[in-house]
Short mmCIF file of C-alpha atoms in Angstrom, two decimals:
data_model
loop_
_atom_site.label_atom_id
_atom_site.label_comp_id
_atom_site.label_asym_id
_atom_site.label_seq_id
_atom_site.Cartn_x
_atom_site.Cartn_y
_atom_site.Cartn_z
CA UNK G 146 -17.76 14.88 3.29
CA UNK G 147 -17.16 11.57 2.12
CA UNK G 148 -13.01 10.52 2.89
CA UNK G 149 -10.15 7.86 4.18
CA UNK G 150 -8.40 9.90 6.45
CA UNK G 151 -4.85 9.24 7.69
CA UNK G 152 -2.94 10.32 10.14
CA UNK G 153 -0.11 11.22 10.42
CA UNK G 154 0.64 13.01 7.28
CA UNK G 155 4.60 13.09 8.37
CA UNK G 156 6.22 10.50 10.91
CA UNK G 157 10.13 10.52 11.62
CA UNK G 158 10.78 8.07 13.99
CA UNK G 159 14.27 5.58 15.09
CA UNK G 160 14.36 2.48 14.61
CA UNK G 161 12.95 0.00 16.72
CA UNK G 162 10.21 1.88 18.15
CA UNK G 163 6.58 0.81 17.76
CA UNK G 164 4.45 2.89 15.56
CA UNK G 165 0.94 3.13 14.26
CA UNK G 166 -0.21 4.79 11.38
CA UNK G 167 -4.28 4.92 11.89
CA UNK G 168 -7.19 4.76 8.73
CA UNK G 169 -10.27 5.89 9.00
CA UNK G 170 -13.33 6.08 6.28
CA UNK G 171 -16.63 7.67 7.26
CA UNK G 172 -18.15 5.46 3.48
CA UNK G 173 -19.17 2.57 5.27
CA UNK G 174 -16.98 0.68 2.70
CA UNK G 175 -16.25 -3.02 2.94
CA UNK G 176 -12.89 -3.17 1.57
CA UNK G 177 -9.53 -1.35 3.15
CA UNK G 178 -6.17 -1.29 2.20
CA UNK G 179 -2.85 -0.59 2.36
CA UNK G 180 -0.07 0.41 0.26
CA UNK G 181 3.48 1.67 -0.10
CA UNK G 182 4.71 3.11 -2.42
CA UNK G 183 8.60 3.39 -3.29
CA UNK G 184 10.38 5.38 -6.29
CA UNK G 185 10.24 2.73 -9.43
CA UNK G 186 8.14 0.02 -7.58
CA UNK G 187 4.91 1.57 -8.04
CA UNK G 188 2.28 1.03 -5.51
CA UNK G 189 2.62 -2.50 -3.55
CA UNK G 190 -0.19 -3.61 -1.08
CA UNK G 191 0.90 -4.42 2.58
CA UNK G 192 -2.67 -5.67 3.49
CA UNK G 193 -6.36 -5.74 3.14
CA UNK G 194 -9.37 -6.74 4.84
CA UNK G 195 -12.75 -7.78 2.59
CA UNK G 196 -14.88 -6.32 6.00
CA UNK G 197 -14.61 -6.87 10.03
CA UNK G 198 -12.37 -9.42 11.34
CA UNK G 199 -10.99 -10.31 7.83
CA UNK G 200 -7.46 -9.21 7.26
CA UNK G 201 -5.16 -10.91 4.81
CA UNK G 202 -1.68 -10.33 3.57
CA UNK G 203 -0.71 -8.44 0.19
CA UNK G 204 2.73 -8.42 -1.30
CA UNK G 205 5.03 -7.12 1.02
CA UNK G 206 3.42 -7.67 4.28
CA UNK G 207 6.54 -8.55 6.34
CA UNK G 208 7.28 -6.13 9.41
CA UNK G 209 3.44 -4.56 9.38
CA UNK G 210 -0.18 -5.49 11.73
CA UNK G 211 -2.88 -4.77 10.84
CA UNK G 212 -6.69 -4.98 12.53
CA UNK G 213 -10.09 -4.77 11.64
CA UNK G 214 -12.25 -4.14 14.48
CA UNK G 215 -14.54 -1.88 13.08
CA UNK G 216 -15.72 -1.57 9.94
CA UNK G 217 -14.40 2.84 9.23
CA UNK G 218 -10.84 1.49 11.48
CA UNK G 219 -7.83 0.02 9.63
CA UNK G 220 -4.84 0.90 11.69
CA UNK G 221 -1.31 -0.14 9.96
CA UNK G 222 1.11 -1.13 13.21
CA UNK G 223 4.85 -1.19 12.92
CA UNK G 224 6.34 -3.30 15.93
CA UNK G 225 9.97 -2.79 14.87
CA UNK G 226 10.17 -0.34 12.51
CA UNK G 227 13.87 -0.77 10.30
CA UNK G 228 15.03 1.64 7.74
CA UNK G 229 13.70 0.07 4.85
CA UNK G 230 9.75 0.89 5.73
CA UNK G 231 11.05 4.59 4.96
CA UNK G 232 8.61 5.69 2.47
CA UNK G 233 4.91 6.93 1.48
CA UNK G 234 1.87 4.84 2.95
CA UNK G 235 -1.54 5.25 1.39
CA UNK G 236 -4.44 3.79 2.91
CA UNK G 237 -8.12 3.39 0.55
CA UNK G 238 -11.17 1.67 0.52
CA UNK G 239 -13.82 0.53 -1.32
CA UNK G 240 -17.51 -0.24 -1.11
CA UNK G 241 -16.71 -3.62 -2.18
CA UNK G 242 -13.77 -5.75 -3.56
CA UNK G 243 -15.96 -6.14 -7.07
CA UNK G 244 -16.17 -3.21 -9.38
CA UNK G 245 -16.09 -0.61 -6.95
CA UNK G 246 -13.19 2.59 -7.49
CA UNK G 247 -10.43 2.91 -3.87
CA UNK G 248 -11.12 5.85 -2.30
CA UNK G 249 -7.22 7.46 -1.29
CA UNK G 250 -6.43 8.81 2.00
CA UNK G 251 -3.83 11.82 1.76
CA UNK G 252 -0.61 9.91 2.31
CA UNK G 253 1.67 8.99 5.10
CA UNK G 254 5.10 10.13 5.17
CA UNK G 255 7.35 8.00 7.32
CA UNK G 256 11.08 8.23 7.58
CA UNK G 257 12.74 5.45 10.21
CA UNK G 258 16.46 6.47 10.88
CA UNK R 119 3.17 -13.33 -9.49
CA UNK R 120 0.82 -11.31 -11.53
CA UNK R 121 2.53 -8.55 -13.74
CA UNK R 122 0.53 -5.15 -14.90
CA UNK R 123 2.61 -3.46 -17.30
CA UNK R 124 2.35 0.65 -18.47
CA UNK R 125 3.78 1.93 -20.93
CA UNK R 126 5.99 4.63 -21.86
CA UNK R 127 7.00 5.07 -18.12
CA UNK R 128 6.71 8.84 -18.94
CA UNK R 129 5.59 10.99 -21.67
CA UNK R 130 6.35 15.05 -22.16
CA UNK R 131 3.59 16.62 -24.78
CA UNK R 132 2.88 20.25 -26.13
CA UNK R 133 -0.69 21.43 -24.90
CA UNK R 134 -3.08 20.66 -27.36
CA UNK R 135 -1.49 17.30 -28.20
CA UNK R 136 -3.48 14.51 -28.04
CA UNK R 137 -1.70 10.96 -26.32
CA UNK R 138 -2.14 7.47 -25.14
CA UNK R 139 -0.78 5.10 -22.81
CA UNK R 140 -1.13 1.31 -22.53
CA UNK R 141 -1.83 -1.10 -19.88
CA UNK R 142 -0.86 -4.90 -20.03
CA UNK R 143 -2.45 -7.38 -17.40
CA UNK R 144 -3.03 -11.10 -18.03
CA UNK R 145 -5.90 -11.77 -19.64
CA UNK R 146 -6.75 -15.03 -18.04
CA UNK R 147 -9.30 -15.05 -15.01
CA UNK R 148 -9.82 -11.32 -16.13
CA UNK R 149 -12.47 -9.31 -13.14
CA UNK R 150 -11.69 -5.24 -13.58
CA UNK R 151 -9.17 -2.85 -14.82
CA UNK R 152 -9.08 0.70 -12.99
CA UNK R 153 -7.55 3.55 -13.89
CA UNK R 154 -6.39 6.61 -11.38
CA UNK R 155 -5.02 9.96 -11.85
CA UNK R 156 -2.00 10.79 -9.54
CA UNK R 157 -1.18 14.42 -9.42
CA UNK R 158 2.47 15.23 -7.28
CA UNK R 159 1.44 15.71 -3.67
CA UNK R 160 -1.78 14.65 -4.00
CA UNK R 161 -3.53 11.25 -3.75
CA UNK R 162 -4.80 8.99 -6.45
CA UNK R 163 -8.15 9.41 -7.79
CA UNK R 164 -10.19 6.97 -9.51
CA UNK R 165 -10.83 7.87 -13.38
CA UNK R 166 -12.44 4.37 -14.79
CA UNK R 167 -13.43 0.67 -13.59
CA UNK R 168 -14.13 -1.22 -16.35
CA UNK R 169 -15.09 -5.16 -16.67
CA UNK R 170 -16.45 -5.94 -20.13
CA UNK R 171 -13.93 -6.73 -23.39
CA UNK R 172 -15.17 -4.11 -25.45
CA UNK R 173 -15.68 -1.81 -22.79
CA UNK R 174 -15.09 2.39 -23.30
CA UNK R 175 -15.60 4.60 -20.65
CA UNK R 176 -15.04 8.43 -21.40
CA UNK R 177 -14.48 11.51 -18.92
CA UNK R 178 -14.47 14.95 -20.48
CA UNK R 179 -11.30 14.62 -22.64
CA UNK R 180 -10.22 11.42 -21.08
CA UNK R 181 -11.31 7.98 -22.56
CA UNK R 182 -10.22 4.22 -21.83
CA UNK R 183 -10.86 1.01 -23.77
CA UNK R 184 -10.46 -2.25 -22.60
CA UNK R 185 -9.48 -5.53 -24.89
CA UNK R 186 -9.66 -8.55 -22.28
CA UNK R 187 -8.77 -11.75 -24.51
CA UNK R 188 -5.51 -9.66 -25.56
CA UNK R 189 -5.07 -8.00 -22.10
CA UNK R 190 -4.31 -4.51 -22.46
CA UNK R 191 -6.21 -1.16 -22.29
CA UNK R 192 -5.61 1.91 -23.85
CA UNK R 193 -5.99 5.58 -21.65
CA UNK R 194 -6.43 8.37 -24.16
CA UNK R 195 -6.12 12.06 -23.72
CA UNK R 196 -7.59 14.54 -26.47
CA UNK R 197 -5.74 17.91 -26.47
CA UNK R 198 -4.23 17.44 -23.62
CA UNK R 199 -3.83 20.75 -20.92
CA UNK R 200 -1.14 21.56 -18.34
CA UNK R 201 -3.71 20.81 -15.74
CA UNK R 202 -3.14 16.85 -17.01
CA UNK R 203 0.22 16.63 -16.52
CA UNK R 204 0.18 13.79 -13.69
CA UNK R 205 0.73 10.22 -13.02
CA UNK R 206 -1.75 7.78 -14.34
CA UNK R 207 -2.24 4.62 -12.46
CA UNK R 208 -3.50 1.10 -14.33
CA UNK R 209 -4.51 -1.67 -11.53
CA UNK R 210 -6.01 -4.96 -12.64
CA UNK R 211 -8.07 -7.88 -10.67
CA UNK R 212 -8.02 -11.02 -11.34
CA UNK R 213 -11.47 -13.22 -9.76
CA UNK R 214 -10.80 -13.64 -6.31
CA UNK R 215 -7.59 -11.22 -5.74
CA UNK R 216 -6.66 -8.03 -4.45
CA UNK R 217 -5.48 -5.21 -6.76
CA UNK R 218 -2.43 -5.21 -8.48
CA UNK R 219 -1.22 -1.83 -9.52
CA UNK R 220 1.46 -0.94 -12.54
CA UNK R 221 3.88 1.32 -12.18
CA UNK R 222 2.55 4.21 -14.08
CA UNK R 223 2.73 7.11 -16.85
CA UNK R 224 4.20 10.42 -15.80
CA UNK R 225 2.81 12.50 -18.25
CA UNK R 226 4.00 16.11 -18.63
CA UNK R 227 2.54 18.53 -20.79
CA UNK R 228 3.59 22.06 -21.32
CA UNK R 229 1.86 25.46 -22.56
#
């Protein structure tokens, strides 16, 4: 079956302490993302990467990694986690950054306390 | 910054109503509009691209139009059903950029 699969689908963690939040789509798709999204703020991108190797920032990018070392891999990495990355993480991807639909993963709950 | 705009923010119908909701993007340097369906613990799922002025693009009861020298597009529902309450997602590209998504329509519809 064709999906972006995330994982974890819940993470409650303290602050300070180092977390990844892996992506994974089986689509051979080009184009990954990654997005929170907040109550009122709609969904922001954090990063995305156009294929292997190619990563680049998206709106609120501060306090998240990311890598691109295989094409189905796009790991999100908090070093420091703080309070305010408490919220809902989606990862997608696409065949290609042109007219292509994103493919969701299921969501990623994180609270940092 | 680039600014997509939806409007209402949220919309309660009777079943069998039929509704629309807008999307604003700049119409300069204009590459693809999407359109997703959010339902509540769930993940969004693509509905329409569409990258030609003039384009319409139609899914069972669902239908979108797109006007790109003006910059908006319309997402219409046709007797709408309980199973369409949700939150429907606009996200516009310009040439060149990522994404950019609006903030959505909650739509609600009851029986």
């Amino acid at each position: 079956e064709a999906q972006v699969t995330q994982n974890p689908r819940y993470l409650i963690t303290v602050t300070g302490k180092k977390l990844t939040v892996t992506c994974s789509q089986n689509m051979n798709h080009e184009y990954m993302s990654w997005y929170r999204q907040d109550p009122g703020l709609g969904l922001r991108q954090i990063y995305y990467s156009m294929n292997v190797e190619v990563t680049d920032k998206g709106d609120v990018p501060e306090g998240y990694k990311v890598s691109r070392k295989e094409k189905r891999n796009f790991p999100l990495i908090l070093e420091s986690p703080s309070p305010n990355q408490t919220s809902l993480y989606f990862c997608a991807s696409s065949l290609s950054l042109s007219n292509s639909p994103l493919h969701f993963g299921n969501g990623t709950r994180l609270t940092v306390t | 910054i680039l600014n997509v705009e939806q409007s209402p923010q949220s919309l309660h119908v009777q079943e069998g109503d039929s509704t629309n909701f807008t999307c604003s993007f700049p119409s300069s340097n204009f590459y693809a509009l999407h359109w997703y369906r959010w339902e509540t613990a769930k993940s969004p799922e693509a509905l329409f691209v569409m990258t030609l002025n003039g384009d319409e693009k139609k899914k069972g009861r669902i239908s979108a139009t797109l006007n790109t020298k003006e910059g908006y597009s319309y997402l219409y529902i046709k007797g709408s059903q309980p199973e369409d309450s949700a939150t429907y997602l606009c996200a516009f590209r310009q040439a060149g950029t990522a994404l950019i998504f609006g903030k959505g329509t909650t739509l609600s519809v009851s029986s």
